[in-house]
Amino acid sequence: MDIILKEIKANPYLKLIARQLNKYPQEFYLVGGYLRDLFLKRKKEVFDFDFALSGDAIKIGREIAKSLKSGFVVLDKEHGSCRIVYKKGEQSCNFDFTDFRGSTRLTTGGRDILADLSLRDFTINSLALDLKALGKAKNIKDILIDQYGAIRDIKNRTIRAISDFSFTDDPLRILRAYSLSAVLDFRIEPKTKILIQKHKNKITSSAFERVSEELFKILNSGNAFDTFKAMADSGVLDEIIPEI
């Protein structure tokens, strides 16, 4: 794991953000797919980073974007989400900043990182790293939160819903389970398959553009045929392409 910590500390994009944090009192966590891909040893040509903050994500994002002389866009004002589009020469990446989401069915109290993680889609995307503590960390375990067995499921190449409410909170996650399975060559575990079948009719409430994006991820993977067959077997394909 220390190799992973070394790679995080050496990442030039994360260094840019880490230098900005001392002037802010908020908690600041690196979350999402970047951490998952590190544990998979999955190399990527384009980096996208997701950060969860304890508050003022849009305000902080705007200030950091100004400091980096980068593009800035508010993604969701209501939920405190924004994006910095950073470019240097031919290299570019996105930094997404989002406020912690509130207390949930699975946790008590107000907004904190554990409540935020409980609202994520799948266990493999539920890792969080305390970015403010990164500089002094000697071991990845000291600053990494794995509340839902993300490392276990990454190791076992398994797609597992965080909770029974994962698909009702955002029905597009039904299709995202298949796109992640296709792209990462993971299997969807049995309980998650049952939840997918139970809520498959809700997928039609998702925006067409979002559905198309996940379908193209599947089509661009090396597992498109098997994934579409699995979607057909579960009835999901009938919901999104009823002409079939």
XYZ file of N, CA and C in Angstrom:
732
model
N 0.822 -1.215 0.000
C 0.000 0.000 0.000
C 0.855 1.263 0.000
N 2.046 1.193 0.568
C 2.900 2.375 0.617
C 3.297 2.829 -0.786
N 3.318 1.892 -1.718
C 3.591 2.247 -3.114
C 2.482 3.156 -3.637
N 1.253 2.854 -3.234
C 0.119 3.675 -3.639
C 0.222 5.071 -3.031
N 0.601 5.144 -1.760
C 0.783 6.444 -1.116
C 1.854 7.260 -1.841
N 2.928 6.604 -2.217
C 4.009 7.273 -2.929
C 3.516 7.823 -4.270
N 2.686 7.046 -4.952
C 2.161 7.486 -6.251
C 1.220 8.677 -6.090
N 0.408 8.660 -5.033
C -0.500 9.778 -4.781
C 0.297 11.054 -4.505
N 1.322 10.931 -3.662
C 2.136 12.097 -3.312
C 2.888 12.653 -4.520
N 3.204 11.776 -5.466
C 3.986 12.198 -6.633
C 3.121 12.760 -7.758
N 1.806 12.584 -7.666
C 0.940 13.036 -8.755
C 0.968 14.560 -8.865
N 1.385 15.109 -9.995
C 1.537 16.565 -10.119
C 0.228 17.333 -10.000
N -0.877 16.721 -10.428
C -2.169 17.389 -10.346
C -2.636 17.496 -8.893
N -2.454 16.419 -8.128
C -2.840 16.455 -6.719
C -1.963 17.418 -5.928
N -0.711 17.537 -6.328
C 0.176 18.511 -5.679
C -0.372 19.924 -5.838
N -0.918 20.225 -7.016
C -1.490 21.547 -7.256
C -2.604 21.860 -6.264
N -3.474 20.881 -6.035
C -4.602 21.083 -5.126
C -4.137 21.097 -3.673
N -3.252 20.169 -3.314
C -2.790 20.057 -1.928
C -2.140 21.352 -1.442
N -1.455 22.063 -2.333
C -0.797 23.318 -1.959
C -1.800 24.403 -1.561
N -3.045 24.253 -2.005
C -4.057 25.282 -1.786
C -4.819 25.105 -0.468
N -4.657 23.953 0.185
C -5.608 23.575 1.231
C -5.386 24.221 2.588
N -4.153 24.597 2.912
C -3.858 25.101 4.253
C -4.659 26.339 4.635
N -5.072 27.116 3.657
C -5.801 28.355 3.972
C -7.290 28.130 4.212
N -7.732 26.872 4.088
C -9.153 26.582 4.281
C -9.359 25.681 5.499
N -10.366 25.976 6.353
C -10.626 25.143 7.531
C -11.409 23.860 7.229
N -11.983 23.760 6.052
C -12.842 22.628 5.718
C -12.064 21.304 5.638
N -12.792 20.211 5.927
C -12.258 18.881 5.651
C -12.225 18.690 4.136
N -11.247 17.948 3.658
C -11.032 17.857 2.219
C -10.587 16.432 1.892
N -11.449 15.671 1.190
C -11.153 14.269 0.900
C -11.088 14.013 -0.611
N -10.113 13.220 -1.001
C -10.058 12.683 -2.357
C -10.900 11.419 -2.374
N -11.845 11.320 -3.311
C -12.762 10.179 -3.343
C -12.887 9.655 -4.783
N -13.583 8.529 -4.917
C -14.002 8.081 -6.240
C -13.028 7.255 -7.046
N -13.193 7.358 -8.368
C -12.559 6.452 -9.317
C -11.043 6.497 -9.357
N -10.443 7.652 -9.056
C -8.981 7.725 -9.087
C -8.376 6.753 -8.080
N -8.928 6.721 -6.868
C -8.420 5.809 -5.838
C -8.667 4.355 -6.227
N -9.862 4.082 -6.738
C -10.178 2.714 -7.196
C -9.171 2.249 -8.240
N -8.878 3.086 -9.209
C -7.968 2.697 -10.295
C -6.536 2.516 -9.808
N -6.152 3.248 -8.750
C -4.817 3.046 -8.179
C -4.677 1.632 -7.625
N -5.693 1.179 -6.907
C -5.646 -0.165 -6.331
C -5.757 -1.240 -7.406
N -6.329 -0.880 -8.543
C -6.391 -1.809 -9.679
C -5.117 -1.766 -10.522
N -4.240 -0.807 -10.210
C -3.032 -0.575 -11.013
C -3.413 -0.291 -12.458
N -4.471 0.493 -12.600
C -5.028 0.811 -13.913
C -4.477 2.152 -14.376
N -3.737 2.143 -15.421
C -3.129 3.360 -15.935
C -4.123 4.134 -16.803
N -4.130 5.451 -16.625
C -5.030 6.299 -17.397
C -4.254 7.455 -18.009
N -4.630 7.802 -19.223
C -3.972 8.910 -19.901
C -4.553 10.259 -19.481
N -5.833 10.256 -19.112
C -6.505 11.488 -18.694
C -6.972 11.319 -17.256
N -6.626 12.276 -16.402
C -6.989 12.202 -14.996
C -8.225 13.045 -14.716
N -9.128 12.482 -13.922
C -10.257 13.216 -13.365
C -10.264 12.946 -11.865
N -10.367 14.006 -11.088
C -10.310 13.874 -9.640
C -11.602 14.368 -9.014
N -12.087 13.631 -8.017
C -13.282 14.023 -7.269
C -12.890 14.306 -5.827
N -13.360 15.457 -5.316
C -13.066 15.846 -3.946
C -14.371 16.102 -3.198
N -14.458 15.596 -1.978
C -15.607 15.841 -1.107
C -15.166 16.781 0.011
N -15.918 17.871 0.199
C -15.573 18.896 1.174
C -16.671 19.024 2.224
N -16.284 19.490 3.410
C -17.264 19.657 4.480
C -18.093 20.930 4.327
N -17.819 21.721 3.290
C -18.633 22.908 3.034
C -17.955 23.885 2.095
N -18.760 24.755 1.483
C -18.278 25.836 0.610
C -17.490 25.335 -0.598
N -17.901 24.207 -1.150
C -17.168 23.622 -2.279
C -17.113 24.571 -3.477
N -18.225 25.220 -3.785
C -18.263 26.112 -4.952
C -17.376 27.336 -4.725
N -17.458 27.915 -3.543
C -16.637 29.080 -3.218
C -15.146 28.729 -3.298
N -14.767 27.608 -2.696
C -13.362 27.186 -2.690
C -12.912 26.821 -4.099
N -13.760 26.113 -4.830
C -13.435 25.736 -6.200
C -13.188 26.950 -7.073
N -14.021 27.960 -6.912
C -13.865 29.183 -7.705
C -12.539 29.880 -7.369
N -12.188 29.923 -6.091
C -10.948 30.578 -5.678
C -9.720 29.818 -6.180
N -9.770 28.489 -6.104
C -8.639 27.689 -6.577
C -8.513 27.797 -8.093
N -9.638 27.802 -8.790
C -9.610 27.953 -10.250
C -8.954 29.280 -10.643
N -9.274 30.326 -9.895
C -8.668 31.638 -10.165
C -7.168 31.590 -9.923
N -6.758 30.916 -8.840
C -5.340 30.788 -8.510
C -4.593 30.007 -9.583
N -5.252 28.977 -10.136
C -4.628 28.139 -11.166
C -4.837 28.680 -12.577
N -5.574 29.802 -12.665
C -5.891 30.405 -13.965
C -6.549 29.375 -14.893
N -7.569 28.716 -14.335
C -8.226 27.613 -15.038
C -9.715 27.894 -15.222
N -10.328 27.103 -16.109
C -11.758 27.211 -16.326
C -12.533 26.744 -15.108
N -13.730 27.308 -14.922
C -14.550 26.973 -13.764
C -16.009 26.923 -14.177
N -16.738 25.903 -13.683
C -18.160 25.805 -13.974
C -18.886 25.211 -12.768
N -20.039 25.780 -12.454
C -20.891 25.227 -11.398
C -21.713 24.091 -11.993
N -21.587 22.903 -11.424
C -22.306 21.735 -11.930
C -23.688 21.607 -11.299
N -23.775 21.891 -9.996
C -25.042 21.735 -9.279
C -25.015 22.676 -8.076
N -25.628 23.843 -8.227
C -25.596 24.846 -7.163
C -26.295 24.363 -5.908
N -27.414 23.656 -6.087
C -28.202 23.197 -4.943
C -27.404 22.253 -4.048
N -26.614 21.368 -4.667
C -25.856 20.381 -3.902
C -24.378 20.756 -3.740
N -24.029 21.976 -4.112
C -22.669 22.445 -3.896
C -21.635 21.684 -4.684
N -21.777 21.673 -6.002
C -20.857 20.912 -6.856
C -20.338 21.783 -7.988
N -19.029 21.713 -8.224
C -18.434 22.518 -9.288
C -17.238 21.786 -9.892
N -16.719 22.317 -10.983
C -15.596 21.694 -11.701
C -14.576 22.741 -12.108
N -13.309 22.384 -11.891
C -12.194 23.160 -12.426
C -11.632 22.399 -13.622
N -11.511 23.064 -14.743
C -10.915 22.464 -15.938
C -9.500 23.016 -16.063
N -8.538 22.184 -15.721
C -7.139 22.628 -15.684
C -6.406 22.171 -16.938
N -5.690 23.087 -17.565
C -4.911 22.765 -18.763
C -3.509 23.334 -18.640
N -2.556 22.531 -19.051
C -1.170 22.986 -19.104
C -0.545 22.389 -20.354
N -0.329 23.212 -21.364
C 0.139 22.696 -22.645
C -0.924 21.804 -23.252
N -0.539 20.595 -23.611
C -1.482 19.636 -24.186
C -2.123 18.760 -23.120
N -1.696 18.907 -21.860
C -2.235 18.107 -20.775
C -3.414 18.817 -20.127
N -4.391 18.024 -19.691
C -5.545 18.606 -19.018
C -6.154 17.593 -18.054
N -6.906 18.105 -17.097
C -7.650 17.225 -16.190
C -8.790 18.030 -15.577
N -9.736 17.319 -14.975
C -10.853 17.950 -14.288
C -10.735 17.720 -12.784
N -11.000 18.774 -12.009
C -11.108 18.666 -10.562
C -12.552 18.969 -10.191
N -13.267 17.983 -9.644
C -14.647 18.198 -9.210
C -14.695 18.349 -7.693
N -15.348 19.412 -7.229
C -15.494 19.686 -5.808
C -16.976 19.597 -5.450
N -17.293 18.855 -4.384
C -18.691 18.701 -3.976
C -18.792 18.714 -2.453
N -19.802 19.427 -1.937
C -20.049 19.414 -0.492
C -20.460 18.021 -0.031
N -20.123 17.703 1.217
C -20.643 16.473 1.819
C -22.157 16.460 1.682
N -22.690 15.304 1.380
C -24.132 15.154 1.413
C -24.581 14.858 2.836
N -25.867 15.096 3.144
C -26.348 15.070 4.520
C -26.447 13.692 5.133
N -26.902 13.676 6.382
C -27.080 12.421 7.105
C -28.070 11.537 6.365
N -27.927 10.230 6.523
C -28.682 9.282 5.699
C -29.341 8.217 6.537
N -29.987 7.300 5.859
C -30.616 6.160 6.524
C -29.581 5.276 7.221
N -28.340 5.318 6.722
C -27.318 4.392 7.204
C -26.438 4.992 8.284
N -26.526 6.294 8.525
C -25.695 6.934 9.538
C -26.551 7.879 10.357
N -26.023 8.303 11.495
C -26.727 9.264 12.329
C -25.931 10.559 12.361
N -26.610 11.630 12.772
C -25.908 12.903 12.863
C -26.031 13.702 11.587
N -25.173 14.719 11.451
C -25.232 15.619 10.316
C -24.292 15.216 9.211
N -23.825 16.208 8.486
C -22.966 15.947 7.342
C -21.558 15.566 7.797
N -21.069 14.461 7.305
C -19.679 14.069 7.506
C -19.284 13.143 6.372
N -18.024 12.757 6.330
C -17.551 11.965 5.206
C -18.198 10.579 5.185
N -18.495 10.007 6.360
C -19.114 8.677 6.384
C -20.537 8.723 5.831
N -21.277 9.787 6.178
C -22.618 9.947 5.610
C -22.538 10.125 4.105
N -21.529 10.881 3.652
C -21.336 11.098 2.225
C -21.050 9.792 1.502
N -20.162 8.979 2.058
C -19.799 7.714 1.411
C -20.973 6.743 1.360
N -21.854 6.820 2.355
C -23.008 5.907 2.386
C -23.985 6.168 1.249
N -23.864 7.342 0.601
C -24.758 7.688 -0.495
C -24.151 7.414 -1.869
N -22.965 6.840 -1.902
C -22.322 6.554 -3.186
C -22.920 5.297 -3.813
N -22.542 5.037 -5.053
C -23.223 3.974 -5.797
C -22.771 2.566 -5.401
N -21.464 2.291 -5.548
C -20.956 0.940 -5.339
C -19.765 0.960 -4.385
N -19.545 -0.145 -3.729
C -18.471 -0.217 -2.738
C -17.120 0.149 -3.340
N -16.873 -0.247 -4.587
C -15.551 0.005 -5.188
C -15.284 1.487 -5.399
N -16.338 2.318 -5.316
C -16.186 3.762 -5.477
C -16.310 4.503 -4.142
N -16.185 3.789 -3.028
C -16.458 4.394 -1.722
C -15.205 4.671 -0.896
N -14.028 4.611 -1.502
C -12.806 4.962 -0.783
C -12.710 6.478 -0.632
N -12.113 6.917 0.471
C -11.862 8.341 0.690
C -10.503 8.510 1.344
N -9.781 9.540 0.928
C -8.447 9.800 1.458
C -8.375 11.233 1.967
N -7.931 11.391 3.208
C -7.814 12.699 3.836
C -6.658 13.457 3.197
N -6.992 14.377 2.313
C -5.954 15.046 1.529
C -5.125 16.016 2.367
N -5.739 16.582 3.406
C -5.001 17.508 4.258
C -3.912 16.803 5.073
N -4.106 15.510 5.331
C -3.132 14.742 6.111
C -2.117 14.037 5.231
N -2.207 14.246 3.923
C -1.362 13.511 2.975
C 0.123 13.768 3.205
N 0.488 15.027 3.429
C 1.903 15.376 3.528
C 2.634 14.658 4.645
N 1.976 14.467 5.785
C 2.624 13.857 6.945
C 2.426 12.340 7.014
N 1.614 11.798 6.137
C 1.288 10.364 6.200
C 2.494 9.499 5.840
N 2.699 8.435 6.609
C 3.767 7.467 6.350
C 3.214 6.168 5.768
N 1.922 5.956 5.998
C 1.271 4.737 5.532
C -0.112 5.092 5.010
N -0.503 4.510 3.910
C -1.804 4.811 3.307
C -2.951 4.516 4.269
N -2.778 3.522 5.162
C -3.831 3.152 6.104
C -4.161 4.290 7.060
N -3.194 5.180 7.301
C -3.393 6.266 8.250
C -4.377 7.314 7.745
N -4.550 7.418 6.440
C -5.378 8.491 5.885
C -6.483 7.982 4.963
N -6.602 6.671 4.826
C -7.591 6.090 3.917
C -8.795 5.573 4.694
N -9.991 5.919 4.241
C -11.233 5.411 4.825
C -11.823 4.372 3.887
N -12.039 3.181 4.425
C -12.666 2.101 3.645
C -13.815 1.541 4.473
N -14.899 2.264 4.509
C -16.038 1.936 5.359
C -16.849 0.754 4.840
N -16.814 0.502 3.535
C -17.722 -0.477 2.934
C -17.007 -1.613 2.201
N -15.777 -1.889 2.565
C -15.074 -3.030 1.965
C -14.686 -2.809 0.521
N -14.322 -1.579 0.173
C -13.962 -1.269 -1.214
C -12.746 -2.061 -1.668
N -11.703 -2.099 -0.849
C -10.483 -2.795 -1.244
C -10.745 -4.282 -1.423
N -11.564 -4.839 -0.558
C -11.950 -6.252 -0.685
C -12.629 -6.512 -2.024
N -13.599 -5.662 -2.382
C -14.339 -5.883 -3.618
C -13.511 -5.549 -4.855
N -12.598 -4.595 -4.737
C -11.669 -4.329 -5.847
C -10.794 -5.561 -6.080
N -10.293 -6.119 -4.996
C -9.442 -7.314 -5.090
C -10.203 -8.480 -5.704
N -11.481 -8.622 -5.321
C -12.309 -9.730 -5.817
C -13.030 -9.397 -7.120
N -12.786 -8.197 -7.652
C -13.358 -7.735 -8.920
C -14.891 -7.864 -8.910
N -15.483 -7.236 -7.905
C -16.919 -7.381 -7.651
C -17.624 -6.027 -7.629
N -18.766 -5.951 -8.315
C -19.642 -4.786 -8.264
C -20.704 -5.062 -7.209
N -20.729 -4.227 -6.145
C -21.683 -4.419 -5.050
C -22.312 -3.067 -4.697
N -23.626 -2.998 -4.689
C -24.311 -1.760 -4.324
C -24.034 -1.427 -2.862
N -23.860 -0.140 -2.584
C -23.606 0.306 -1.208
C -24.769 -0.063 -0.298
N -26.005 0.143 -0.782
C -27.180 -0.110 0.054
C -28.359 -0.527 -0.802
N -29.458 -0.887 -0.140
C -30.685 -1.243 -0.844
C -31.307 -0.040 -1.549
N -30.847 1.164 -1.196
C -31.414 2.384 -1.763
C -30.576 2.943 -2.913
N -29.488 2.274 -3.255
C -28.569 2.807 -4.263
C -29.271 3.122 -5.576
N -30.137 2.226 -6.032
C -30.758 2.393 -7.344
C -31.994 3.286 -7.309
N -32.640 3.388 -6.152
C -33.771 4.309 -6.064
C -33.274 5.744 -5.924
N -32.126 5.936 -5.290
C -31.548 7.281 -5.175
C -31.135 7.816 -6.539
N -30.624 6.950 -7.416
C -30.241 7.352 -8.774
C -30.356 6.133 -9.690
N -31.474 6.000 -10.419
C -31.700 4.819 -11.259
C -30.638 4.589 -12.333
N -29.922 5.646 -12.736
C -28.888 5.446 -13.749
C -27.822 4.462 -13.262
N -27.695 4.320 -11.956
C -26.720 3.394 -11.393
C -26.980 1.957 -11.837
N -28.210 1.661 -12.207
C -28.529 0.325 -12.747
C -27.680 0.068 -13.973
N -27.638 1.042 -14.867
C -26.843 0.893 -16.090
C -25.350 1.040 -15.801
N -25.019 1.883 -14.810
C -23.616 2.070 -14.461
C -23.009 0.784 -13.898
N -23.821 -0.039 -13.257
C -23.312 -1.324 -12.769
C -22.789 -2.156 -13.928
N -23.517 -2.119 -15.046
C -23.097 -2.890 -16.227
C -21.905 -2.233 -16.932
N -21.883 -0.905 -16.989
C -20.755 -0.255 -17.669
C -19.461 -0.454 -16.883
N -19.538 -0.389 -15.561
C -18.353 -0.666 -14.739
C -17.907 -2.108 -14.890
N -18.886 -3.008 -14.915
C -18.580 -4.424 -15.107
C -17.872 -4.658 -16.428
N -18.335 -3.974 -17.472
C -17.749 -4.140 -18.808
C -16.351 -3.545 -18.892
N -16.215 -2.316 -18.412
C -14.946 -1.601 -18.538
C -13.862 -2.209 -17.654
N -14.229 -2.589 -16.426
C -13.242 -3.106 -15.470
C -13.115 -4.619 -15.507
N -14.016 -5.282 -16.230
C -14.066 -6.748 -16.252
C -14.343 -7.300 -14.851
N -15.378 -6.732 -14.203
C -15.829 -7.152 -12.881
C -17.143 -7.915 -13.018
N -17.504 -8.646 -11.975
C -18.800 -9.340 -11.944
C -19.755 -8.591 -11.009
N -21.029 -8.608 -11.329
C -22.048 -8.027 -10.457
C -22.505 -9.108 -9.484
N -22.397 -8.847 -8.196
C -22.695 -9.890 -7.207
C -24.209 -10.126 -7.113
N -24.636 -11.301 -6.608
C -26.039 -11.726 -6.673
C -27.056 -10.757 -6.061
N -26.789 -10.205 -4.870
C -27.765 -9.311 -4.240
C -27.974 -8.061 -5.071
N -26.891 -7.555 -5.664
C -27.003 -6.369 -6.506
C -27.807 -6.687 -7.763
N -27.647 -7.881 -8.310
C -28.453 -8.303 -9.466
C -29.935 -8.313 -9.117
N -30.261 -8.786 -7.916
C -31.657 -8.821 -7.475
C -32.224 -7.403 -7.370
N -31.426 -6.483 -6.807
C -31.855 -5.091 -6.707
C -32.065 -4.473 -8.085
N -31.182 -4.815 -9.030
C -31.320 -4.314 -10.403
C -32.636 -4.773 -11.015
N -32.946 -6.037 -10.872
C -34.195 -6.569 -11.435
C -35.420 -5.939 -10.765
N -35.299 -5.670 -9.468
C -36.416 -5.090 -8.718
C -36.718 -3.665 -9.185
N -35.670 -2.910 -9.526
C -35.852 -1.488 -9.824
C -35.589 -1.139 -11.286
N -35.506 -2.124 -12.162
C -35.105 -1.883 -13.550
C -36.025 -0.924 -14.284
N -37.299 -0.894 -13.933
C -38.243 -0.018 -14.637
C -37.979 1.456 -14.354
N -37.209 1.749 -13.306
C -36.911 3.145 -12.958
C -35.852 3.757 -13.872
N -35.134 2.944 -14.625
C -34.054 3.447 -15.469
C -34.569 4.431 -16.515
N -35.823 4.309 -16.904
C -36.381 5.189 -17.934
C -36.555 6.622 -17.442
N -36.429 6.836 -16.128
C -36.524 8.202 -15.595
C -35.213 8.963 -15.736
N -34.151 8.267 -16.128
C -32.845 8.909 -16.302
C -32.797 9.649 -17.631
N -32.053 10.726 -17.660
C -31.928 11.524 -18.881
C -31.302 10.691 -19.994
N -31.806 10.884 -21.206
C -31.331 10.106 -22.356
C -29.818 10.247 -22.541
N -29.306 11.466 -22.315
C -27.872 11.709 -22.504
C -27.042 10.885 -21.534
N -27.524 10.756 -20.314
C -26.785 9.976 -19.309
C -26.816 8.485 -19.650
N -27.956 8.015 -20.125
C -28.076 6.612 -20.538
C -27.142 6.328 -21.707
N -27.128 7.241 -22.684
C -26.268 7.057 -23.857
C -24.796 6.979 -23.471
N -24.395 7.820 -22.528
C -22.989 7.836 -22.098
C -22.572 6.477 -21.542
N -23.441 5.872 -20.714
C -23.105 4.562 -20.136
C -23.110 3.468 -21.209
N -24.031 3.565 -22.162
C -24.075 2.579 -23.247
C -22.813 2.619 -24.096
N -22.326 3.824 -24.365
C -21.104 3.939 -25.163
C -19.884 3.423 -24.410
N -19.885 3.561 -23.086
C -18.796 2.971 -22.292
C -18.773 1.458 -22.484
N -19.956 0.863 -22.496
C -20.051 -0.592 -22.693
C -19.588 -0.967 -24.100
N -20.074 -0.234 -25.095
C -19.736 -0.534 -26.486
C -18.236 -0.369 -26.760
N -17.599 0.534 -26.044
C -16.169 0.768 -26.245
C -15.287 -0.179 -25.428
N -15.897 -1.036 -24.630
C -15.134 -1.992 -23.826
C -14.888 -3.267 -24.617
N -14.120 -4.147 -24.036
C -13.875 -5.445 -24.665
C -14.891 -6.490 -24.276
N -15.905 -6.080 -23.502
C -16.896 -7.035 -22.995
C -18.321 -6.668 -23.409
N -18.455 -5.984 -24.521
C -19.757 -5.463 -24.921
C -20.795 -6.572 -25.124
N -20.409 -7.644 -25.848
C -21.390 -8.699 -26.142
C -21.913 -9.343 -24.865
N -20.996 -9.772 -23.990
C -21.416 -10.445 -22.751
C -22.231 -9.517 -21.863
N -21.880 -8.230 -21.854
C -22.595 -7.274 -21.012
C -24.003 -7.024 -21.532
N -24.155 -6.873 -22.842
C -25.500 -6.684 -23.404
C -26.357 -7.934 -23.204
N -25.741 -9.096 -23.261
C -26.491 -10.329 -23.001
C -26.974 -10.362 -21.552
N -26.098 -9.957 -20.617
C -26.490 -9.916 -19.210
C -27.611 -8.903 -18.982
N -27.556 -7.769 -19.683
C -28.614 -6.769 -19.583
C -29.925 -7.301 -20.160
N -29.830 -8.085 -21.204
C -31.032 -8.688 -21.797
C -31.626 -9.716 -20.843
N -30.773 -10.529 -20.239
C -31.245 -11.569 -19.316
C -31.954 -10.971 -18.099
N -31.498 -9.794 -17.664
C -32.099 -9.165 -16.477
C -33.322 -8.320 -16.814
N -33.542 -8.074 -18.101
C -34.668 -7.248 -18.523
C -34.345 -5.773 -18.637
N -33.123 -5.382 -18.298
C -32.729 -3.974 -18.361
C -32.715 -3.472 -19.802
N -32.266 -4.312 -20.717
C -32.185 -3.906 -22.125
C -33.578 -3.615 -22.683
N -34.580 -4.377 -22.254
C -35.956 -4.133 -22.695
C -36.454 -2.752 -22.249
N -35.969 -2.305 -21.100
C -36.413 -1.013 -20.567
C -35.806 0.151 -21.357
N -34.526 0.052 -21.707
C -33.876 1.189 -22.342
C -33.953 1.140 -23.867
N -34.112 -0.072 -24.432
C -34.300 -0.201 -25.887
C -35.503 -1.119 -26.113
N -36.710 -0.613 -25.873
C -37.912 -1.463 -25.946
C -38.157 -2.066 -27.319
N -37.561 -1.449 -28.368
C -37.753 -1.989 -29.728
C -37.216 -3.405 -29.846
N -36.278 -3.757 -29.000
C -35.703 -5.112 -29.041
C -36.770 -6.156 -28.750
